[in-house]
Amino acid sequence: MPLWPVYTGTNEPHDGITELPAPPPWRDFDGGPVLPAPDAAADTAAHSPDRTHRAETYQATEETVELVNAALYLRRPLLVTGPPGTGKSSLVYAVARELGLGPVLRWNITSRSTLHDGLYQYDPLSRLYAARQEAARPGRTDGTRDTGGRQDTAGPVDGSGIEHHLRLGPLGTALLPYARPRALLIDEIDKSDLDLPNDLLNVLEEGQYEIPELVRASRLTPDGVAEVLADGTDERVPVVRGRVRCRAFPFVVLTSNGEREFPPAFLRRCVTLHLRQPDDRHLAEIVRAHLGEPDAYARTLIDRFLSRSGAGDLATDQLLNAIYLARSAGLDAGSLDRLAEQLMPYLGQSAQSDVF
């Protein structure tokens, strides 16, 4: 029987992703050669203590659990919107940790980001430099290598090949044919150029892309296989004839602070989750997960945070900062109140990073 929910939101790691039912026929992918799933144990080593803490303490709502599972079952990206500080970017770390999806691949979007940046980076100048360096070596002739007195035509071994100067980006790595889904965070997509959401449509719909430089180079080798570096690792992965196609569609989370509207065609291909400011019960759960049981003063700060949040944008990390200092600084009540007021200013429209 299919397992629902696959993601439970309990922060207890399990292998339920292996019980995910087959995808809809229109979202079935068959990329290869199949790559082994990344080591889930490497997740902690790959991430900073801050991100690991966020994954362990994330408090998912019932709606969040339902829509994460919808995205997993449908093999669709999850577009997460909401005000700053509601845990949009932390969600992907919590899901990856619970389901054992390995280190999260992260693509931070700016106004200059392009689809090419997310797929791969190629440095032709470094390749040209390497080729010139190799050509200048004594005893070297074009297309051969020095083998101690005899000539061998097996090709260059010097690192001047295209694959040595190309590295897959976070999106390009997520679409490799892994045996189980990778987790990809495309953070603050609303900061992008107007064209990027539309440019993402075909890649996320088809689950594949081409690397033209490798497509051309593959004609020169018998098997057409190039070993290239994947994002976030020093290990090389095989790319056959310059084409990458996923096997298990990645768990893709795109975050937005709601600063722009997206094209209908883009929204149609996403599952959309809107995170709201937490209520008093949810705030108490968040404080408990991060700092232990809320004491009387912490509950006073929670009430103050809720009353102030109706007049402007506040982030939950501001509340956590105030409660932490209240417990650690040893200040008198008057000083604590003044400091708490300064730690919870309104954010307006400025973007802030999630910490929980």
Short mmCIF file of C-alpha atoms in Angstrom, two decimals:
data_model
loop_
_atom_site.label_atom_id
_atom_site.label_comp_id
_atom_site.label_asym_id
_atom_site.label_seq_id
_atom_site.Cartn_x
_atom_site.Cartn_y
_atom_site.Cartn_z
CA MET A 1 0.00 0.00 0.00
CA PRO A 2 1.26 3.55 -0.71
CA LEU A 3 2.49 5.46 2.29
CA TRP A 4 0.71 8.74 3.02
CA PRO A 5 2.12 10.91 4.32
CA VAL A 6 5.66 10.15 3.17
CA TYR A 7 6.83 13.32 4.89
CA THR A 8 5.30 13.38 8.37
CA GLY A 9 6.76 16.59 9.79
CA THR A 10 7.83 14.79 12.98
CA ASN A 11 11.57 15.36 12.36
CA GLU A 12 12.18 11.63 12.84
CA PRO A 13 14.38 10.30 9.98
CA HIS A 14 13.00 7.30 8.09
CA ASP A 15 13.20 5.61 4.69
CA GLY A 16 9.62 6.22 3.60
CA ILE A 17 10.76 7.79 0.33
CA THR A 18 11.34 4.24 -0.96
CA GLU A 19 7.59 3.57 -0.57
CA LEU A 20 6.56 6.52 -2.70
CA PRO A 21 4.15 5.18 -5.37
CA ALA A 22 4.96 5.32 -9.07
CA PRO A 23 4.66 8.80 -10.58
CA PRO A 24 1.79 9.86 -12.85
CA PRO A 25 2.48 8.67 -16.42
CA TRP A 26 3.16 12.23 -17.54
CA ARG A 27 5.81 12.67 -14.81
CA ASP A 28 7.68 9.39 -15.30
CA PHE A 29 11.41 9.78 -16.06
CA ASP A 30 13.94 7.19 -17.18
CA GLY A 31 17.35 8.84 -17.08
CA GLY A 32 20.54 6.84 -16.73
CA PRO A 33 23.03 5.51 -15.94
CA VAL A 34 21.50 5.34 -12.47
CA LEU A 35 23.58 7.02 -9.78
CA PRO A 36 23.57 5.80 -6.18
CA ALA A 37 21.67 7.91 -3.69
CA PRO A 38 23.92 10.36 -1.84
CA ASP A 39 24.90 9.32 1.65
CA ALA A 40 22.33 10.76 4.03
CA ALA A 41 24.94 10.67 6.79
CA ALA A 42 26.93 13.23 4.82
CA ASP A 43 24.11 15.74 5.23
CA THR A 44 25.29 16.91 8.64
CA ALA A 45 28.89 17.25 7.49
CA ALA A 46 27.87 19.16 4.35
CA HIS A 47 25.74 21.75 6.14
CA SER A 48 26.59 24.36 8.72
CA PRO A 49 25.43 23.81 12.31
CA ASP A 50 22.83 26.52 11.71
CA ARG A 51 21.18 24.62 8.86
CA THR A 52 21.35 21.32 10.71
CA HIS A 53 19.65 22.93 13.72
CA ARG A 54 16.96 24.42 11.50
CA ALA A 55 16.23 21.00 9.98
CA GLU A 56 16.00 19.31 13.39
CA THR A 57 13.72 21.93 14.96
CA TYR A 58 11.43 22.85 12.07
CA GLN A 59 7.77 22.86 13.13
CA ALA A 60 5.57 21.92 10.18
CA THR A 61 1.88 22.76 10.07
CA GLU A 62 -0.76 20.29 8.87
CA GLU A 63 -1.13 22.24 5.62
CA THR A 64 2.63 22.15 5.08
CA VAL A 65 2.74 18.37 5.51
CA GLU A 66 -0.14 17.86 3.06
CA LEU A 67 1.31 20.06 0.31
CA VAL A 68 4.85 18.70 0.66
CA ASN A 69 3.43 15.22 0.13
CA ALA A 70 1.37 16.43 -2.82
CA ALA A 71 4.57 17.76 -4.44
CA LEU A 72 6.39 14.48 -3.74
CA TYR A 73 3.60 12.31 -5.14
CA LEU A 74 3.04 14.48 -8.23
CA ARG A 75 6.76 15.05 -8.87
CA ARG A 76 6.14 18.79 -9.05
CA PRO A 77 8.11 21.77 -7.66
CA LEU A 78 6.80 23.31 -4.43
CA LEU A 79 6.46 27.11 -4.55
CA VAL A 80 6.57 28.40 -0.96
CA THR A 81 5.44 31.98 -0.38
CA GLY A 82 5.01 34.06 2.74
CA PRO A 83 6.45 36.96 4.73
CA PRO A 84 10.07 36.97 5.90
CA GLY A 85 10.92 34.73 8.82
CA THR A 86 8.15 32.14 8.38
CA GLY A 87 10.57 29.26 7.68
CA LYS A 88 10.32 29.04 3.89
CA SER A 89 13.93 28.05 3.27
CA SER A 90 14.12 25.84 6.35
CA LEU A 91 11.37 23.55 5.05
CA VAL A 92 13.56 21.86 2.43
CA TYR A 93 16.23 21.04 5.02
CA ALA A 94 13.63 19.45 7.30
CA VAL A 95 12.20 17.33 4.47
CA ALA A 96 15.66 16.26 3.27
CA ARG A 97 16.69 15.24 6.78
CA GLU A 98 13.50 13.26 7.54
CA LEU A 99 13.48 11.43 4.19
CA GLY A 100 17.23 10.89 3.86
CA LEU A 101 17.60 12.85 0.61
CA GLY A 102 21.20 13.80 1.28
CA PRO A 103 22.76 17.29 1.33
CA VAL A 104 20.44 20.03 0.09
CA LEU A 105 21.51 21.67 -3.16
CA ARG A 106 21.02 25.44 -2.90
CA TRP A 107 20.68 28.05 -5.64
CA ASN A 108 20.47 31.61 -4.30
CA ILE A 109 18.74 33.80 -6.88
CA THR A 110 19.76 37.38 -7.71
CA SER A 111 18.55 39.80 -10.37
CA ARG A 112 21.41 38.59 -12.60
CA SER A 113 20.74 34.84 -12.26
CA THR A 114 20.12 32.90 -15.47
CA LEU A 115 19.05 29.33 -16.18
CA HIS A 116 22.58 28.59 -17.37
CA ASP A 117 23.94 29.49 -13.90
CA GLY A 118 21.76 26.85 -12.29
CA LEU A 119 22.54 24.13 -14.82
CA TYR A 120 26.34 24.31 -15.23
CA GLN A 121 29.36 26.58 -15.46
CA TYR A 122 32.01 26.21 -18.15
CA ASP A 123 35.31 28.13 -18.16
CA PRO A 124 36.76 28.18 -21.69
CA LEU A 125 39.64 30.45 -20.67
CA SER A 126 40.99 27.97 -18.11
CA ARG A 127 40.73 25.22 -20.74
CA LEU A 128 42.68 27.32 -23.23
CA TYR A 129 45.36 28.01 -20.63
CA ALA A 130 45.64 24.28 -19.78
CA ALA A 131 45.96 23.37 -23.46
CA ARG A 132 48.73 25.93 -23.97
CA GLN A 133 50.57 24.72 -20.90
CA GLU A 134 50.43 21.14 -22.12
CA ALA A 135 51.52 22.07 -25.65
CA ALA A 136 54.58 23.81 -24.22
CA ARG A 137 55.83 20.69 -22.40
CA PRO A 138 59.01 19.08 -23.81
CA GLY A 139 58.48 15.94 -25.88
CA ARG A 140 54.78 16.66 -26.45
CA THR A 141 53.19 16.58 -29.90
CA ASP A 142 49.62 17.45 -30.71
CA GLY A 143 47.18 14.63 -29.94
CA THR A 144 49.79 12.43 -28.21
CA ARG A 145 51.37 12.06 -24.81
CA ASP A 146 54.89 11.36 -23.63
CA THR A 147 55.17 7.73 -22.51
CA GLY A 148 58.90 7.45 -21.93
CA GLY A 149 60.24 7.16 -25.45
CA ARG A 150 57.21 5.84 -27.27
CA GLN A 151 54.23 7.76 -28.61
CA ASP A 152 50.70 6.83 -27.57
CA THR A 153 47.60 8.16 -29.32
CA ALA A 154 45.09 7.42 -26.58
CA GLY A 155 44.36 11.13 -26.26
CA PRO A 156 45.20 13.89 -23.77
CA VAL A 157 45.49 13.11 -20.09
CA ASP A 158 46.49 16.60 -19.03
CA GLY A 159 43.17 18.08 -17.98
CA SER A 160 42.67 20.20 -21.08
CA GLY A 161 39.47 18.35 -22.01
CA ILE A 162 36.16 20.20 -21.73
CA GLU A 163 34.93 18.07 -18.82
CA HIS A 164 37.83 19.27 -16.65
CA HIS A 165 36.64 22.87 -16.94
CA LEU A 166 32.94 22.30 -16.47
CA ARG A 167 30.99 21.95 -13.25
CA LEU A 168 27.30 21.23 -12.82
CA GLY A 169 25.26 23.80 -10.92
CA PRO A 170 22.69 23.02 -8.21
CA LEU A 171 19.79 22.59 -10.66
CA GLY A 172 21.96 20.61 -13.07
CA THR A 173 23.08 18.30 -10.26
CA ALA A 174 19.53 17.80 -8.92
CA LEU A 175 18.46 16.52 -12.35
CA LEU A 176 21.12 13.80 -12.52
CA PRO A 177 19.65 10.27 -12.66
CA TYR A 178 19.89 9.52 -8.93
CA ALA A 179 18.14 6.44 -7.55
CA ARG A 180 16.17 8.61 -5.12
CA PRO A 181 15.23 12.31 -5.29
CA ARG A 182 17.72 15.04 -4.44
CA ALA A 183 16.52 18.11 -2.53
CA LEU A 184 16.97 21.48 -4.26
CA LEU A 185 16.30 24.94 -2.81
CA ILE A 186 15.83 27.76 -5.34
CA ASP A 187 15.83 30.63 -2.88
CA GLU A 188 13.99 33.92 -3.46
CA ILE A 189 12.88 33.29 -7.03
CA ASP A 190 10.98 36.60 -6.94
CA LYS A 191 14.33 38.44 -7.05
CA SER A 192 15.08 37.01 -10.49
CA ASP A 193 14.96 38.61 -13.89
CA LEU A 194 11.49 38.48 -15.43
CA ASP A 195 12.57 35.73 -17.84
CA LEU A 196 13.91 33.17 -15.35
CA PRO A 197 10.57 31.59 -14.25
CA ASN A 198 9.64 31.05 -17.91
CA ASP A 199 13.12 29.70 -18.66
CA LEU A 200 12.71 27.15 -15.87
CA LEU A 201 9.44 25.83 -17.31
CA ASN A 202 10.86 23.47 -19.91
CA VAL A 203 13.66 22.09 -17.71
CA LEU A 204 11.34 21.38 -14.76
CA GLU A 205 8.64 19.99 -17.04
CA GLU A 206 10.92 17.68 -19.03
CA GLY A 207 13.35 16.84 -16.22
CA GLN A 208 16.30 17.08 -18.60
CA TYR A 209 18.75 19.42 -20.31
CA GLU A 210 21.74 19.39 -22.66
CA ILE A 211 25.28 20.68 -22.28
CA PRO A 212 26.15 21.81 -25.84
CA GLU A 213 29.90 21.80 -25.18
CA LEU A 214 29.76 18.13 -24.19
CA VAL A 215 27.36 17.21 -26.99
CA ARG A 216 29.96 18.42 -29.51
CA ALA A 217 32.89 16.81 -27.68
CA SER A 218 31.07 13.45 -27.38
CA ARG A 219 31.42 12.91 -31.12
CA LEU A 220 35.18 12.56 -30.63
CA THR A 221 35.03 9.67 -28.16
CA PRO A 222 33.75 6.10 -28.72
CA ASP A 223 31.35 5.97 -25.76
CA GLY A 224 30.55 9.70 -25.50
CA VAL A 225 30.90 9.65 -21.70
CA ALA A 226 32.36 12.63 -19.85
CA GLU A 227 33.10 12.66 -16.12
CA VAL A 228 32.11 16.06 -14.68
CA LEU A 229 32.04 17.56 -11.22
CA ALA A 230 28.66 17.78 -9.48
CA ASP A 231 27.66 20.70 -7.30
CA GLY A 232 28.61 20.51 -3.64
CA THR A 233 31.15 17.71 -4.06
CA ASP A 234 34.57 16.92 -5.49
CA GLU A 235 33.30 13.69 -7.03
CA ARG A 236 32.78 13.25 -10.77
CA VAL A 237 29.63 11.84 -12.32
CA PRO A 238 29.13 10.42 -15.83
CA VAL A 239 27.27 12.44 -18.45
CA VAL A 240 26.48 10.50 -21.64
CA ARG A 241 26.73 12.46 -24.90
CA GLY A 242 26.16 15.74 -23.13
CA ARG A 243 22.59 14.94 -22.08
CA VAL A 244 21.26 14.81 -18.51
CA ARG A 245 17.85 13.36 -17.65
CA CYS A 246 16.59 12.67 -14.16
CA ARG A 247 15.27 9.33 -12.96
CA ALA A 248 13.72 10.33 -9.62
CA PHE A 249 12.39 13.88 -10.00
CA PRO A 250 14.03 16.05 -7.33
CA PHE A 251 12.16 17.63 -4.43
CA VAL A 252 12.36 21.26 -5.59
CA VAL A 253 11.41 24.11 -3.26
CA LEU A 254 11.19 27.62 -4.71
CA THR A 255 10.76 30.39 -2.14
CA SER A 256 9.19 33.80 -2.67
CA ASN A 257 8.56 36.76 -0.38
CA GLY A 258 5.59 37.72 -2.53
CA GLU A 259 7.35 40.69 -4.12
CA ARG A 260 6.11 39.85 -7.65
CA GLU A 261 3.56 37.83 -9.58
CA PHE A 262 4.54 34.76 -11.61
CA PRO A 263 3.28 33.73 -15.06
CA PRO A 264 0.20 31.45 -15.01
CA ALA A 265 2.11 28.76 -16.94
CA PHE A 266 4.74 28.71 -14.19
CA LEU A 267 2.17 28.56 -11.38
CA ARG A 268 0.29 25.75 -13.15
CA ARG A 269 3.37 23.53 -12.95
CA CYS A 270 3.93 24.10 -9.22
CA VAL A 271 2.25 23.06 -6.01
CA THR A 272 1.81 26.30 -4.05
CA LEU A 273 2.14 26.61 -0.27
CA HIS A 274 1.57 29.93 1.49
CA LEU A 275 3.10 30.18 4.97
CA ARG A 276 1.42 32.59 7.37
CA GLN A 277 2.66 34.14 10.57
CA PRO A 278 2.32 31.48 13.29
CA ASP A 279 -0.32 31.80 16.00
CA ASP A 280 0.38 31.65 19.74
CA ARG A 281 0.28 27.84 19.91
CA HIS A 282 2.63 27.43 16.97
CA LEU A 283 4.98 30.09 18.34
CA ALA A 284 5.15 28.26 21.66
CA GLU A 285 6.05 25.05 19.79
CA ILE A 286 8.80 26.87 17.88
CA VAL A 287 10.24 28.35 21.08
CA ARG A 288 10.08 24.93 22.76
CA ALA A 289 11.93 23.28 19.87
CA HIS A 290 14.72 25.87 19.89
CA LEU A 291 15.05 26.98 23.51
CA GLY A 292 13.04 24.62 25.70
CA GLU A 293 9.76 25.16 27.52
CA PRO A 294 8.65 28.84 27.43
CA ASP A 295 8.72 30.45 30.87
CA ALA A 296 6.43 33.26 32.02
CA TYR A 297 8.54 36.03 30.48
CA ALA A 298 8.85 34.12 27.18
CA ARG A 299 5.06 33.87 27.02
CA THR A 300 4.87 37.62 27.68
CA LEU A 301 7.19 38.21 24.73
CA ILE A 302 5.11 35.87 22.56
CA ASP A 303 1.98 37.90 23.38
CA ARG A 304 3.83 41.14 22.64
CA PHE A 305 5.14 39.73 19.35
CA LEU A 306 1.63 38.74 18.26
CA SER A 307 0.15 42.11 19.17
CA ARG A 308 2.88 43.97 17.29
CA SER A 309 2.83 41.70 14.23
CA GLY A 310 -0.63 42.97 13.28
CA ALA A 311 0.85 46.39 12.52
CA GLY A 312 3.82 45.30 10.40
CA ASP A 313 6.16 42.51 9.34
CA LEU A 314 8.02 40.69 12.10
CA ALA A 315 10.12 37.53 11.77
CA THR A 316 10.04 34.68 14.25
CA ASP A 317 13.82 34.78 14.64
CA GLN A 318 13.42 38.24 16.20
CA LEU A 319 11.26 36.69 18.91
CA LEU A 320 13.75 33.87 19.44
CA ASN A 321 16.59 36.37 19.81
CA ALA A 322 14.68 38.30 22.45
CA ILE A 323 13.77 35.17 24.45
CA TYR A 324 17.34 33.86 24.27
CA LEU A 325 18.76 37.11 25.66
CA ALA A 326 16.10 37.22 28.34
CA ARG A 327 17.31 33.83 29.56
CA SER A 328 21.02 34.44 29.15
CA ALA A 329 21.84 38.09 29.84
CA GLY A 330 20.76 38.37 33.48
CA LEU A 331 19.23 41.83 32.95
CA ASP A 332 16.51 43.40 35.08
CA ALA A 333 12.92 43.49 33.83
CA GLY A 334 13.08 47.10 32.61
CA SER A 335 16.27 46.52 30.63
CA LEU A 336 14.84 43.33 29.13
CA ASP A 337 11.72 45.17 27.97
CA ARG A 338 13.73 47.92 26.31
CA LEU A 339 16.06 45.42 24.64
CA ALA A 340 13.17 43.27 23.43
CA GLU A 341 11.61 46.35 21.83
CA GLN A 342 14.85 47.04 19.94
CA LEU A 343 15.19 43.41 18.84
CA MET A 344 11.73 43.33 17.29
CA PRO A 345 11.62 46.27 14.86
CA TYR A 346 9.28 46.14 11.90
CA LEU A 347 10.89 44.74 8.78
CA GLY A 348 8.79 46.56 6.20
CA GLN A 349 9.52 45.12 2.76
CA SER A 350 13.18 44.20 3.36
CA ALA A 351 14.09 40.56 2.80
CA GLN A 352 15.46 38.59 5.72
CA SER A 353 16.95 35.07 5.95
CA ASP A 354 14.99 32.33 7.71
CA VAL A 355 16.70 30.70 10.69
CA PHE A 356 14.24 28.09 11.84
#
